[in-house]
Coordinates of C-alpha atoms and ligand atoms in Angstrom, one line a residue:
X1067 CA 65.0 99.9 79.4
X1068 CA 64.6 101.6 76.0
X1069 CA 67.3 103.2 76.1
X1070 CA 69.5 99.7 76.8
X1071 CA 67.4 97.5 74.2
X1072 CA 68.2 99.8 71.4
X1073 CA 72.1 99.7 72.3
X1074 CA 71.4 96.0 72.9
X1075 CA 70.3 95.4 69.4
X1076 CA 72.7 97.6 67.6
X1077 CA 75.2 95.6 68.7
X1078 CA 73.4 92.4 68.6
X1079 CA 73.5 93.5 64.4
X1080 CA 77.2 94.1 64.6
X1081 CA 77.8 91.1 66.2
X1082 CA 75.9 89.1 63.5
X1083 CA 77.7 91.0 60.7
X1084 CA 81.6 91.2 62.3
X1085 CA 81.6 88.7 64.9
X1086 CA 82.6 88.6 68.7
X1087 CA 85.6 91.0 68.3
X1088 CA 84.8 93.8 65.2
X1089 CA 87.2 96.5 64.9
X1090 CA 85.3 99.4 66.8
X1091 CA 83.8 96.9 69.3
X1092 CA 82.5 99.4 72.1
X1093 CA 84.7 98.4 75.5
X1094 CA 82.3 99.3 78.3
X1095 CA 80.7 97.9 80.7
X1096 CA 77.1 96.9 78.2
X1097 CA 79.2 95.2 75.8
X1098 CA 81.3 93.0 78.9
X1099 CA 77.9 92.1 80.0
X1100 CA 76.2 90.9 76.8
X1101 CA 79.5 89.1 76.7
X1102 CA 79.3 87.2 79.6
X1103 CA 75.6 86.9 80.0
X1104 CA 74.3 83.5 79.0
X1105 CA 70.9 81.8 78.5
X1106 CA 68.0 83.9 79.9
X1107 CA 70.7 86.4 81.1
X1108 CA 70.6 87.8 77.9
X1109 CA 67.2 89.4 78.4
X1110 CA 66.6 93.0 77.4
X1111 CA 65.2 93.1 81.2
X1112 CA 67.9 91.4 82.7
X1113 CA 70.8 93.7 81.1
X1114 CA 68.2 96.7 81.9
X1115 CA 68.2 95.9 85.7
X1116 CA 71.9 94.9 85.9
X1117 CA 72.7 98.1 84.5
X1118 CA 70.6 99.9 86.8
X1119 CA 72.0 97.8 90.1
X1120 CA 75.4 99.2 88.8
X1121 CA 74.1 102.4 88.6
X1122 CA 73.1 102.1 92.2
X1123 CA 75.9 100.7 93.2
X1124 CA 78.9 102.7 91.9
X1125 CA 77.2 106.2 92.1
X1126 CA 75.4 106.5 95.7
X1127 CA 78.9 105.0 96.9
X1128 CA 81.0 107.3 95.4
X1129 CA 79.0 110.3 95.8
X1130 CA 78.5 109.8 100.2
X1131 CA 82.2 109.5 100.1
X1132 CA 82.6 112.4 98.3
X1133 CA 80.7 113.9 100.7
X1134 CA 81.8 112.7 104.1
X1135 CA 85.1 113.8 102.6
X1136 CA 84.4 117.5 102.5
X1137 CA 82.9 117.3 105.8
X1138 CA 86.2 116.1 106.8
X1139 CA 88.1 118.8 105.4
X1140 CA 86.1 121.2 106.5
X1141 CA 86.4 119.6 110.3
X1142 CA 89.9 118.9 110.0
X1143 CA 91.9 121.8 108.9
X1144 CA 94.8 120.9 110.1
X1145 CA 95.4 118.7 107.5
X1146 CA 94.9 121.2 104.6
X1147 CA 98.3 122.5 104.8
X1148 CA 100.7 119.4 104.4
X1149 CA 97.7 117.5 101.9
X1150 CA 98.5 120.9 99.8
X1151 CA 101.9 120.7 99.9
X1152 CA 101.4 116.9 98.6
X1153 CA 99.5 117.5 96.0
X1154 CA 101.6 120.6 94.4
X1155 CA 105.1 119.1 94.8
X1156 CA 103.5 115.6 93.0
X1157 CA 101.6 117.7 90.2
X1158 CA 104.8 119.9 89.9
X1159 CA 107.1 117.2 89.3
X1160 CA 104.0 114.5 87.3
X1161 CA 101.4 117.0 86.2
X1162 CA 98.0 115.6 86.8
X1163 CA 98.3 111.7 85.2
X1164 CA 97.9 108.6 86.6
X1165 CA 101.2 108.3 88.5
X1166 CA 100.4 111.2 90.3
X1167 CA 97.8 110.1 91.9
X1168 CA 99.6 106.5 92.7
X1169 CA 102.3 109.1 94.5
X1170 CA 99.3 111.2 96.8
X1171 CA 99.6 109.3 99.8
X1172 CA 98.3 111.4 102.2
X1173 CA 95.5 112.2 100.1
X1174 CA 94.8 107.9 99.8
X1175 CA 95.2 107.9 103.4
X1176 CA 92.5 110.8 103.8
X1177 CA 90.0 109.0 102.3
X1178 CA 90.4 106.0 103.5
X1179 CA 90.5 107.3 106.6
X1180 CA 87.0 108.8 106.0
X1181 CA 85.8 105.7 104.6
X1182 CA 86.5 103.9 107.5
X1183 CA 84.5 105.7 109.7
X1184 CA 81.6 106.6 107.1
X1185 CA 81.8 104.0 105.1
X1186 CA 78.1 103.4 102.8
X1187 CA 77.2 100.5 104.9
X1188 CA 77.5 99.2 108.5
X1189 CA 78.0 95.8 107.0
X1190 CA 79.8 94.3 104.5
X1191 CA 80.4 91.5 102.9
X1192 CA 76.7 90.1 102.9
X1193 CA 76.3 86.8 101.6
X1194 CA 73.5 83.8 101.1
X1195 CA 73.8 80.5 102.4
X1196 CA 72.2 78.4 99.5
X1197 CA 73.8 75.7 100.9
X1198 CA 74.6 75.0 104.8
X1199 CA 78.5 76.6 105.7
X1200 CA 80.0 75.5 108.5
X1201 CA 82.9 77.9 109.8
X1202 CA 86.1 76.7 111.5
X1203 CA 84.7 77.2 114.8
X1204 CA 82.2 75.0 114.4
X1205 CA 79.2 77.2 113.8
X1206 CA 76.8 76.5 110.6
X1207 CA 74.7 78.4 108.9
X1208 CA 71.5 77.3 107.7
X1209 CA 70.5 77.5 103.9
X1210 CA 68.3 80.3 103.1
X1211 CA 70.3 82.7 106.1
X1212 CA 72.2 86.0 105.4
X1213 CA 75.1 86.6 107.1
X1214 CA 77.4 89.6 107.0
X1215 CA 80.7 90.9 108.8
X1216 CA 80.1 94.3 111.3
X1217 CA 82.5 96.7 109.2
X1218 CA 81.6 99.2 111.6
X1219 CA 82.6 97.1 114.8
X1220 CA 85.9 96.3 112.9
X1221 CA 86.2 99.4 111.9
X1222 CA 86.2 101.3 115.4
X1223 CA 87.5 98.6 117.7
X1224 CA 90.7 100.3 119.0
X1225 CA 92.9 96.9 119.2
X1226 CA 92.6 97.2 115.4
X1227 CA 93.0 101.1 115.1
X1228 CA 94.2 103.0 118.2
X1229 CA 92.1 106.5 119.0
X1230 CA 89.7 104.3 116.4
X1231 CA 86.7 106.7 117.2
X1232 CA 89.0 109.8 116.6
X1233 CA 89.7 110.8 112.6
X1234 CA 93.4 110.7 111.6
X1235 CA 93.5 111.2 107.5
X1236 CA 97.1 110.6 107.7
X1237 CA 96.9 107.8 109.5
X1238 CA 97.4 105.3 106.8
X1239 CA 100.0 107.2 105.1
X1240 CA 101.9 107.0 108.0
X1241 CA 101.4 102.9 108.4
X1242 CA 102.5 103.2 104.9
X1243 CA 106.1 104.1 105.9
X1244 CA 106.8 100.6 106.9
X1245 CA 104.7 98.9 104.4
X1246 CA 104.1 100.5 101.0
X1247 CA 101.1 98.9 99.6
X1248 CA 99.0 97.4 102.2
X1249 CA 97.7 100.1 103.7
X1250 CA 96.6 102.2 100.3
X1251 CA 92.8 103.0 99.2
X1252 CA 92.2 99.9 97.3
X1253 CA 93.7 97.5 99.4
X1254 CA 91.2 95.1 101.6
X1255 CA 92.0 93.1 104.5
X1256 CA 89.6 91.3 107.2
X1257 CA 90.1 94.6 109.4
X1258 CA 89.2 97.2 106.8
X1259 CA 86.5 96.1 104.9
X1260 CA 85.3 99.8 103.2
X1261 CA 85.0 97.4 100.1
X1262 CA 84.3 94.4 100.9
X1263 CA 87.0 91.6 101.1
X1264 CA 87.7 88.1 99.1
X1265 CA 86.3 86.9 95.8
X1266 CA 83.6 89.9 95.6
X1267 CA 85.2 92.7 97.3
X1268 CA 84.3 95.9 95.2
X1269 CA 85.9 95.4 91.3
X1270 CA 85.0 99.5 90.9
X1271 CA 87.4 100.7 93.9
X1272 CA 90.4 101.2 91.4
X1273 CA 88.3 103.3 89.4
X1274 CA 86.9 105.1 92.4
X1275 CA 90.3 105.6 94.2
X1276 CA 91.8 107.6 91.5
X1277 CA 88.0 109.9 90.7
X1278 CA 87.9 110.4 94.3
X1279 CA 91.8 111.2 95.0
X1280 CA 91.6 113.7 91.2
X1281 CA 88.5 115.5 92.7
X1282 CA 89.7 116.1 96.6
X1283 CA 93.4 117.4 94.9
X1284 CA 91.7 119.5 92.9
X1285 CA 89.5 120.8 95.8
X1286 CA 92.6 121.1 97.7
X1287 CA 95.0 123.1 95.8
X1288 CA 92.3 125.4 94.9
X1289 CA 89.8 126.1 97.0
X1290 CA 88.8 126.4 100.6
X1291 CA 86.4 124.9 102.5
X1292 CA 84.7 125.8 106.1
X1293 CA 81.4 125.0 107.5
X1294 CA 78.6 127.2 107.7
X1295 CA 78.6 129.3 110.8
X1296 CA 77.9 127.4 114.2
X1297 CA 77.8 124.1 111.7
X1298 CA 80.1 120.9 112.2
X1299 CA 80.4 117.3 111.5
X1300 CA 76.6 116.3 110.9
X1301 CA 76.1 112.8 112.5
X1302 CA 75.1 110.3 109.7
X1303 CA 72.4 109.2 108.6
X1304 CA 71.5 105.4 109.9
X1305 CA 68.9 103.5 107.3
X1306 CA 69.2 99.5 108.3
X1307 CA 72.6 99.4 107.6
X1308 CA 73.3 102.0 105.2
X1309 CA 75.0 104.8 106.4
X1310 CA 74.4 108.2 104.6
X1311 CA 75.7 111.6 105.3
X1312 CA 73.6 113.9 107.3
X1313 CA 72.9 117.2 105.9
X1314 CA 75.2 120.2 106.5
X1315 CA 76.6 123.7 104.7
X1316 CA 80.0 123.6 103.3
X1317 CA 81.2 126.9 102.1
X1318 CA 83.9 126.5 99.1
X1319 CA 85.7 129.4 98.0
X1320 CA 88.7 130.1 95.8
X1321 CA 91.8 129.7 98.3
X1322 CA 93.1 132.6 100.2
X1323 CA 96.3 133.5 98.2
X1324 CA 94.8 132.0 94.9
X1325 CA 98.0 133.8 92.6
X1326 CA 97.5 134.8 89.0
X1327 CA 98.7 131.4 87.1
X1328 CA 97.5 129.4 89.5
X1329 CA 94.9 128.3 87.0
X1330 CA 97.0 127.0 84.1
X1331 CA 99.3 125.1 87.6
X1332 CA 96.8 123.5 88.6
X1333 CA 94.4 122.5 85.7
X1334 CA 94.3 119.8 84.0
Ligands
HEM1023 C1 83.5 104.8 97.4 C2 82.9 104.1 96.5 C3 82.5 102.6 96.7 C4 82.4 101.8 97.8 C5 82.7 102.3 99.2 C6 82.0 100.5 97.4 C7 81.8 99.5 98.2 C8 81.4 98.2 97.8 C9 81.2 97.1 98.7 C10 81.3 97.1 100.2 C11 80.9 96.0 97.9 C12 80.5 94.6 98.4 C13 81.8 93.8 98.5 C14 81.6 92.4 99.1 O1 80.5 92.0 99.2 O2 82.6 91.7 99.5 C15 80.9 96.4 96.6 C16 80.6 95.6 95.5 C17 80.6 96.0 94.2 N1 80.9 97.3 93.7 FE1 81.5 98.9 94.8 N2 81.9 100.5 96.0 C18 82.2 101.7 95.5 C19 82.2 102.2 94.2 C20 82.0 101.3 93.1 C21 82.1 101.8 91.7 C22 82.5 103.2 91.3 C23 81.7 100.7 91.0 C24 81.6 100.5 89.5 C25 82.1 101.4 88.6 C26 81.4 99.6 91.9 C27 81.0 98.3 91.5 C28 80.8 97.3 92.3 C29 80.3 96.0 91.9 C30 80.0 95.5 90.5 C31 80.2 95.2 93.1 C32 79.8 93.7 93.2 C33 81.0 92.8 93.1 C34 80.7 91.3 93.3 O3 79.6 91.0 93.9 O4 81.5 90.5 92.9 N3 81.6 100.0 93.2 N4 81.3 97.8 96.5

């Protein structure tokens, strides 16, 4: 909370002096909340604990997926060879910007294939009546009552995904063939709801997608990765509905092959 009240009232000063829009106006994510925060909102305490349930939010997240997507690599090897050959004919032809990673479909399709079966919650989608719903079916909910969708029900019924229980990281890039953007990392429909869906569905998954896609392309093209000796797939972790990675050894070494140059290819 220190920390934020001094940043807090640094600004406050600027703003006082310049105005809503001075010439260096920091654009992060402080500054768009004191924008938009209004009345008591605007509390050193409130903008402390907002930060800190973004915090929360966009790192655990990011960080299980990360994760459960090694785990996957090291399970799945079959998929190293035609993810590498992906990501060096994109970086070869794009080097390693923005587009590229728009053009790494296998490697979208990887992790969103991970994320539908370890996903960071169970659930999704919770929400508070605070005043009575009534679905189209006829069913209300109460004020007061939390109700949530089973991502993991949707996620592993095989009507939606055939083999659902069995990991396929190319199995959106494939869907993809017929059409282009529904299927892709960011994109949320009722039946994959890795972010959420609607109105609130996650606003940090376009961030994410690319952090997530840069790091496992860089893991790819230049490193391998195996589980320790007799280790596989540990089974998640199951807190109330948060799922976690269980705990296992990855080894990472520099790829077999790793060629003098290969450095200055693929850094970036
Ligand atoms: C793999 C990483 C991530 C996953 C799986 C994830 C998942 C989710 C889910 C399931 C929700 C709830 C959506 C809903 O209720 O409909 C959510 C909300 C949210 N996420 Fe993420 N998230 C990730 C990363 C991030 C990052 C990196 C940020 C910020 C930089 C972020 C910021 C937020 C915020 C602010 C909300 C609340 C949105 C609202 O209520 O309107 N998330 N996320």
């Amino acid at each position: 909370m220190k920390s934020i009240k001094t940043l807090v009232e640094e600004r406050r000063q600027k703003l006082e002096v310049y105005g809503r829009d001075w010439a260096d106006k920091p654009n992060d994510m402080l500054m768009w909340m004191m924008d938009a925060a209004q009345g008591e909102e605007q509390s050193i305490p409130n903008l402390s604990l907002e930060m800190l349930v973004l915090n929360f939010t966009a790192i655990h997240t990011s960080s299980t997926a990360f994760a459960h997507m090694l785990y996957h690599l090291a399970a799945e090897p079959n998929h190293i060879k035609p993810l590498r050959e992906e990501v060096e004919s994109v970086i070869a032809a794009d080097g390693w910007t923005k587009t590229s990673m728009g053009k790494m479909r296998k490697i979208d399709s990887f992790i969103r294939e991970s994320q539908r079966l370890h996903g960071p919650g169970h659930t999704s989608m919770a929400r508070l009546a605070i005043k009575p719903f009534t679905f189209s079916n006829g069913m209300t909910v109460p004020v007061g009552n939390l109700v949530a969708c089973s991502s993991r029900g949707i996620h592993t019924d095989n009507t939606k995904y055939p083999n659902a229980d069995v990991f396929d990281g190319f199995r959106f890039s494939k869907m993809r063939e017929t059409e282009a953007t529904k299927y892709q990392m960011v994109s949320t429909n009722p039946e994959y709801l890795a972010f959420g869906h609607g109105k609130h569905a996650c606003p940090g998954r376009f961030f994410v997608a690319n952090e997530l896609k840069l790091m496992l392309a860089h893991i790819i093209v230049s490193y391998d990765v195996t589980f320790e000796d007799g280790q596989g797939f540990p089974p998640d972790l199951v807190l109330d509905e948060a799922n976690i990675p269980g705990k296992a050894d990855v080894m990472v070494r520099r790829r077999q092959g790793w060629e003098k140059g290969m450095r200055e290819k693929y850094s970036y």
